[in-house]
Amino acid sequence: MQKLRLGVNIDHVATVRQARGGSHPSPLRAAMMAAAAGADGITAHLREDRRHISDHDIESLRLELRIPLNLEMAATPEMKDIALKHLPHACCIVPENRQERTTEGGIDAAGQFDRLKPIVRELVDAGIRVSMFIEPDKRQLDASRALGAPVVELHTGAYSNATGALQAELLKKCVDAATYGGSIGLEIHAGHGLTYENVQPIAAIPQIKELNIGHYIIGEAIFVGLEASIRRMRQLMDEARA
Ligand SMILES: CC(=O)[C@@H](O)[C@H](O)COP(=O)(O)O
Ligand SMILES: NCC(=O)COP(=O)(O)O
C-alpha cells in the first residue's frame, strides 16, 4: 500500500509564542525540525483573528521550507489574496467563526457552493492544490468535486472525540466517505484531533493519502521533544499500513 503522508500542523507552536507576543518559539524553526524528523509537509492555519499563525509566519515558511506548505484558510477575499500572493503548494478551505476554540466541523461545500466556486477556481487556476475540509458525507464529497477541488480532507474531530460504539460508527463514516470519494476521483486526506491512541484506524483506510496532525504532536513534544513526537506518529502510521 502507498506510503501515507504526514502533514505536521504547527499552529500551536505559534500559540505558545503568542502567549507572550514575542518571537519564541519560532514556528519556522519547528517546521524545519519537523521536516528533518520526517514530516512530508507542513500545515499552518492563518486564521482571520491571527490568534496563532501570523502573516509573517506564512511568508517565512513559504520562503524557507523545502517541503510542501499547506495553508489552511477561510474562504474569504482576504485569505484568497494572501494565498495568491504566496502561492503555497496547497490550500485547505476550512470554516471559521470567532467564538470557536478550534475548528468545530467541516465546511458546507454543498450549502455554500455559489460562494465557494469562484474562490476555488482562482486558487486552482493559480496552480495551488485545493482541498476542502469537509465532514465525511457523500453530499459534501459530491459538492467538493463539483467545485473543482481535487482533494478533500475528512474532518476526524467527531471520530477523535468519541469512544466505544459511537467511535466505531464514526470510523465507518470515514471509511465509507474515503471509499466513495476515491471512487469519484478525489484525493482523500484526513485530520483533526488525531493522537497516538486513535490514529491507526484512520491511517489504515487505504484511500487516505495524507494525515494532517498538529495539536497532539506539539503537545507531546513538550514531554519528548518534537523529533521523537513526530517519529512516533510516523511509526504508528506506517504500522497501520504494514
Ligand atoms: C482544520 C483543522 O482541523 C485544523 O487544522 C485547524 O487548524 C484547527 O484550528 P486550530 O489549529 O486553531 O485549533
Ligand atoms: N486539518 C487538521 C490539522 O491540520 C491538524 O489538526 P489537529 O491535529 O491540530 O487537531
Coordinates of C-alpha atoms and ligand atoms in Angstrom, one line a residue:
M1 CA 0.0 0.0 0.0
Q2 CA 1.2 3.5 -0.9
K3 CA 3.1 5.4 1.9
L4 CA 0.7 7.7 3.9
R5 CA 2.0 11.3 4.0
L6 CA 2.2 13.1 7.3
G7 CA 1.5 16.9 7.3
V8 CA 2.6 18.4 10.6
N9 CA 0.4 21.4 11.7
I10 CA 2.5 23.9 13.6
D11 CA -0.3 26.2 14.7
H12 CA 0.2 25.6 18.4
V13 CA 3.9 26.4 18.3
A14 CA 2.6 29.8 17.4
T15 CA 0.0 29.6 20.2
V16 CA 2.9 29.3 22.8
R17 CA 4.7 32.2 21.1
Q18 CA 1.5 34.4 21.1
A19 CA 1.1 33.8 24.9
R20 CA 3.9 36.4 25.3
G21 CA 3.7 38.1 22.0
G22 CA 7.4 37.7 21.3
S23 CA 9.3 35.6 18.7
H24 CA 9.9 32.4 20.7
P25 CA 9.2 29.6 20.0
S26 CA 9.6 30.0 16.2
P27 CA 7.1 28.2 14.0
L28 CA 9.6 28.3 11.2
R29 CA 12.2 26.5 13.4
A30 CA 9.6 24.0 14.3
A31 CA 8.7 23.4 10.7
M32 CA 12.4 22.9 9.7
M33 CA 12.8 20.4 12.6
A34 CA 9.6 18.6 11.6
A35 CA 10.9 18.3 8.0
A36 CA 14.2 16.9 9.3
A37 CA 12.2 14.5 11.5
G38 CA 10.3 13.1 8.5
A39 CA 7.3 15.3 8.0
D40 CA 6.1 15.1 4.4
G41 CA 4.6 18.6 4.6
I42 CA 3.8 21.5 6.9
T43 CA 0.3 22.7 7.6
A44 CA -0.4 26.2 9.0
H45 CA -3.8 27.8 9.6
L46 CA -3.8 31.6 9.1
R47 CA -6.9 32.4 11.0
E48 CA -8.7 35.7 10.4
D49 CA -8.1 36.6 14.0
R50 CA -4.4 35.7 13.8
R51 CA -4.7 34.1 17.2
H52 CA -1.6 31.9 16.4
I53 CA 0.0 31.8 12.9
S54 CA 0.8 35.2 11.5
D55 CA 1.1 36.7 8.0
H56 CA 4.9 36.8 8.6
D57 CA 4.9 33.1 9.6
I58 CA 3.3 32.3 6.2
E59 CA 5.8 34.5 4.3
S60 CA 8.8 32.9 6.1
L61 CA 7.5 29.4 5.7
R62 CA 7.0 29.9 2.0
L63 CA 10.5 31.3 1.6
E64 CA 12.4 28.8 3.7
L65 CA 10.6 25.5 3.6
R66 CA 11.8 22.8 1.2
I67 CA 8.8 20.5 1.8
P68 CA 5.2 21.4 0.8
L69 CA 3.3 24.1 2.7
N70 CA -0.4 23.5 3.1
L71 CA -2.1 26.8 4.0
E72 CA -5.4 26.4 5.9
M73 CA -7.7 29.3 5.3
A74 CA -11.2 30.6 5.5
A75 CA -12.9 31.2 2.1
T76 CA -12.7 35.0 2.2
P77 CA -11.3 37.6 -0.3
E78 CA -8.6 38.5 2.2
M79 CA -7.3 34.9 2.5
K80 CA -7.7 34.2 -1.2
D81 CA -5.5 37.3 -1.9
I82 CA -2.9 36.1 0.6
A83 CA -2.8 32.6 -0.9
L84 CA -2.4 34.1 -4.4
K85 CA 0.4 36.3 -3.1
H86 CA 2.4 33.4 -1.6
L87 CA 1.3 30.6 -3.8
P88 CA 1.7 27.7 -1.3
H89 CA 1.8 24.2 -2.6
A90 CA -1.7 23.6 -1.2
C91 CA -4.6 25.4 0.4
C92 CA -7.2 23.7 2.6
I93 CA -10.5 25.6 2.8
V94 CA -11.8 25.5 6.4
P95 CA -14.7 27.1 8.2
E96 CA -14.0 29.7 10.9
N97 CA -16.0 31.5 13.5
R98 CA -14.8 33.9 16.1
Q99 CA -16.2 32.0 19.1
E100 CA -14.6 28.7 18.3
R101 CA -11.8 27.3 20.4
T102 CA -10.8 25.2 17.4
T103 CA -12.3 24.1 14.1
E104 CA -15.7 22.5 15.0
G105 CA -16.6 20.9 11.7
G106 CA -16.2 20.7 8.0
I107 CA -17.1 23.5 5.6
D108 CA -20.5 23.2 4.0
A109 CA -19.3 22.9 0.4
A110 CA -22.8 22.0 -0.8
G111 CA -24.7 24.8 1.0
Q112 CA -22.1 27.4 0.2
F113 CA -21.4 26.2 -3.3
D114 CA -22.0 29.5 -5.2
R115 CA -19.8 31.5 -2.7
L116 CA -17.0 29.0 -2.8
K117 CA -16.9 28.3 -6.5
P118 CA -15.1 31.5 -7.7
I119 CA -12.6 31.3 -4.8
V120 CA -11.7 27.6 -5.5
R121 CA -11.5 28.4 -9.3
E122 CA -9.0 31.2 -8.7
L123 CA -6.8 29.1 -6.4
V124 CA -6.9 26.1 -8.8
D125 CA -6.1 28.3 -11.8
A126 CA -3.1 29.7 -9.9
G127 CA -1.7 26.1 -9.6
I128 CA -2.5 25.6 -5.9
R129 CA -3.7 22.2 -4.8
V130 CA -7.0 23.0 -3.2
S131 CA -8.6 20.7 -0.6
M132 CA -12.0 21.1 1.0
F133 CA -12.1 20.4 4.8
I134 CA -15.4 18.6 5.0
E135 CA -17.4 16.2 7.1
P136 CA -17.3 12.6 5.9
D137 CA -20.5 13.0 3.9
K138 CA -21.5 12.0 0.3
R139 CA -23.2 15.3 -0.4
Q140 CA -20.1 17.2 0.7
L141 CA -17.9 15.0 -1.4
D142 CA -20.0 15.5 -4.5
A143 CA -20.0 19.3 -3.9
S144 CA -16.3 19.4 -3.4
R145 CA -15.8 17.6 -6.7
A146 CA -18.2 19.9 -8.5
L147 CA -16.3 22.9 -7.1
G148 CA -13.3 21.6 -8.9
A149 CA -11.2 20.8 -5.8
P150 CA -9.0 17.8 -6.5
V151 CA -8.7 16.9 -2.8
V152 CA -10.8 16.7 0.3
E153 CA -9.7 16.5 3.9
L154 CA -12.1 14.5 6.0
H155 CA -12.8 16.1 9.4
T156 CA -11.9 13.5 12.0
G157 CA -12.9 15.6 15.0
A158 CA -16.1 13.8 15.9
Y159 CA -14.4 10.4 15.5
S160 CA -11.4 11.6 17.7
N161 CA -13.7 12.8 20.5
A162 CA -15.9 9.7 20.6
T163 CA -15.4 6.4 22.3
G164 CA -16.8 2.9 22.1
A165 CA -19.6 2.1 19.7
L166 CA -20.0 5.7 18.6
Q167 CA -16.4 6.0 17.6
A168 CA -16.7 2.7 15.6
E169 CA -19.8 4.2 13.9
L170 CA -17.9 7.4 13.1
L171 CA -14.9 5.5 11.8
K172 CA -17.2 3.6 9.4
K173 CA -18.5 7.0 8.2
C174 CA -14.8 7.9 7.4
V175 CA -14.2 4.6 5.7
D176 CA -17.4 5.0 3.6
A177 CA -16.5 8.6 2.7
A178 CA -13.0 7.7 1.7
T179 CA -14.2 4.8 -0.4
Y180 CA -16.9 7.0 -2.2
G181 CA -14.6 10.0 -2.5
G182 CA -11.9 7.9 -4.1
S183 CA -14.4 6.3 -6.5
I184 CA -15.4 9.8 -7.9
G185 CA -11.7 10.8 -8.4
L186 CA -11.0 12.8 -5.3
E187 CA -7.7 12.5 -3.4
I188 CA -8.6 11.8 0.3
H189 CA -6.8 13.4 3.3
A190 CA -7.9 13.4 6.9
G191 CA -7.2 15.3 10.1
H192 CA -8.3 17.0 13.4
G193 CA -7.9 15.5 16.8
L194 CA -5.7 12.6 15.8
T195 CA -3.5 11.2 18.6
Y196 CA -1.2 8.2 19.2
E197 CA -4.3 6.4 20.6
N198 CA -6.8 7.0 17.7
V199 CA -4.7 7.5 14.6
Q200 CA -4.2 3.9 13.4
P201 CA -7.8 3.0 12.3
I202 CA -7.8 6.2 10.2
A203 CA -4.3 5.5 8.9
A204 CA -5.4 2.0 7.8
I205 CA -8.0 3.4 5.4
P206 CA -6.4 2.7 2.1
Q207 CA -7.8 5.6 0.1
I208 CA -6.4 8.1 2.5
K209 CA -3.1 9.6 1.1
E210 CA -2.3 12.2 3.8
L211 CA -3.0 12.9 7.5
N212 CA -2.6 16.4 8.9
I213 CA -1.8 16.3 12.6
G214 CA -0.8 19.1 14.9
H215 CA -2.2 19.7 18.4
Y216 CA -1.3 16.3 19.7
I217 CA 2.2 16.2 18.2
I218 CA 3.1 19.7 19.5
G219 CA 1.6 18.8 22.9
E220 CA 3.6 15.5 23.1
A221 CA 6.7 17.4 22.0
I222 CA 6.6 19.3 25.3
F223 CA 7.4 16.0 27.0
V224 CA 9.6 14.0 24.5
G225 CA 10.8 16.6 22.0
L226 CA 9.4 17.4 18.5
E227 CA 11.6 14.9 16.7
A228 CA 10.6 12.0 18.9
S229 CA 6.9 13.1 18.8
I230 CA 6.8 13.1 15.0
R231 CA 8.8 9.9 14.6
R232 CA 6.4 8.0 17.0
M233 CA 3.4 9.3 15.0
R234 CA 5.1 8.3 11.8
Q235 CA 5.8 4.8 13.2
L236 CA 2.2 4.3 14.2
M237 CA 1.0 5.4 10.7
D238 CA 3.5 3.1 9.0
E239 CA 2.5 0.1 11.3
A240 CA -1.2 0.7 10.4
R241 CA -0.3 0.3 6.7
A242 CA 2.0 -2.7 7.1
Ligands
LIG1 C1 -8.9 22.5 10.2 C2 -8.3 21.8 11.4 O1 -8.9 20.9 11.9 C3 -7.1 22.3 12.0 O2 -6.1 22.2 11.1 C4 -7.3 23.8 12.4 O3 -6.0 24.4 12.2 C5 -7.7 23.8 13.8 O4 -7.6 25.1 14.2 P1 -6.6 25.4 15.4 O5 -5.2 25.0 14.9 O6 -6.7 26.9 15.6 O7 -7.0 24.6 16.6
LIG2 N1 -6.5 19.8 9.4 C1 -6.1 19.1 10.6 C2 -4.8 19.7 11.1 O1 -4.1 20.3 10.3 C3 -4.4 19.4 12.5 O2 -5.5 19.3 13.3 P1 -5.1 19.0 14.9 O3 -4.2 17.7 14.9 O4 -4.3 20.2 15.4 O5 -6.4 18.8 15.6

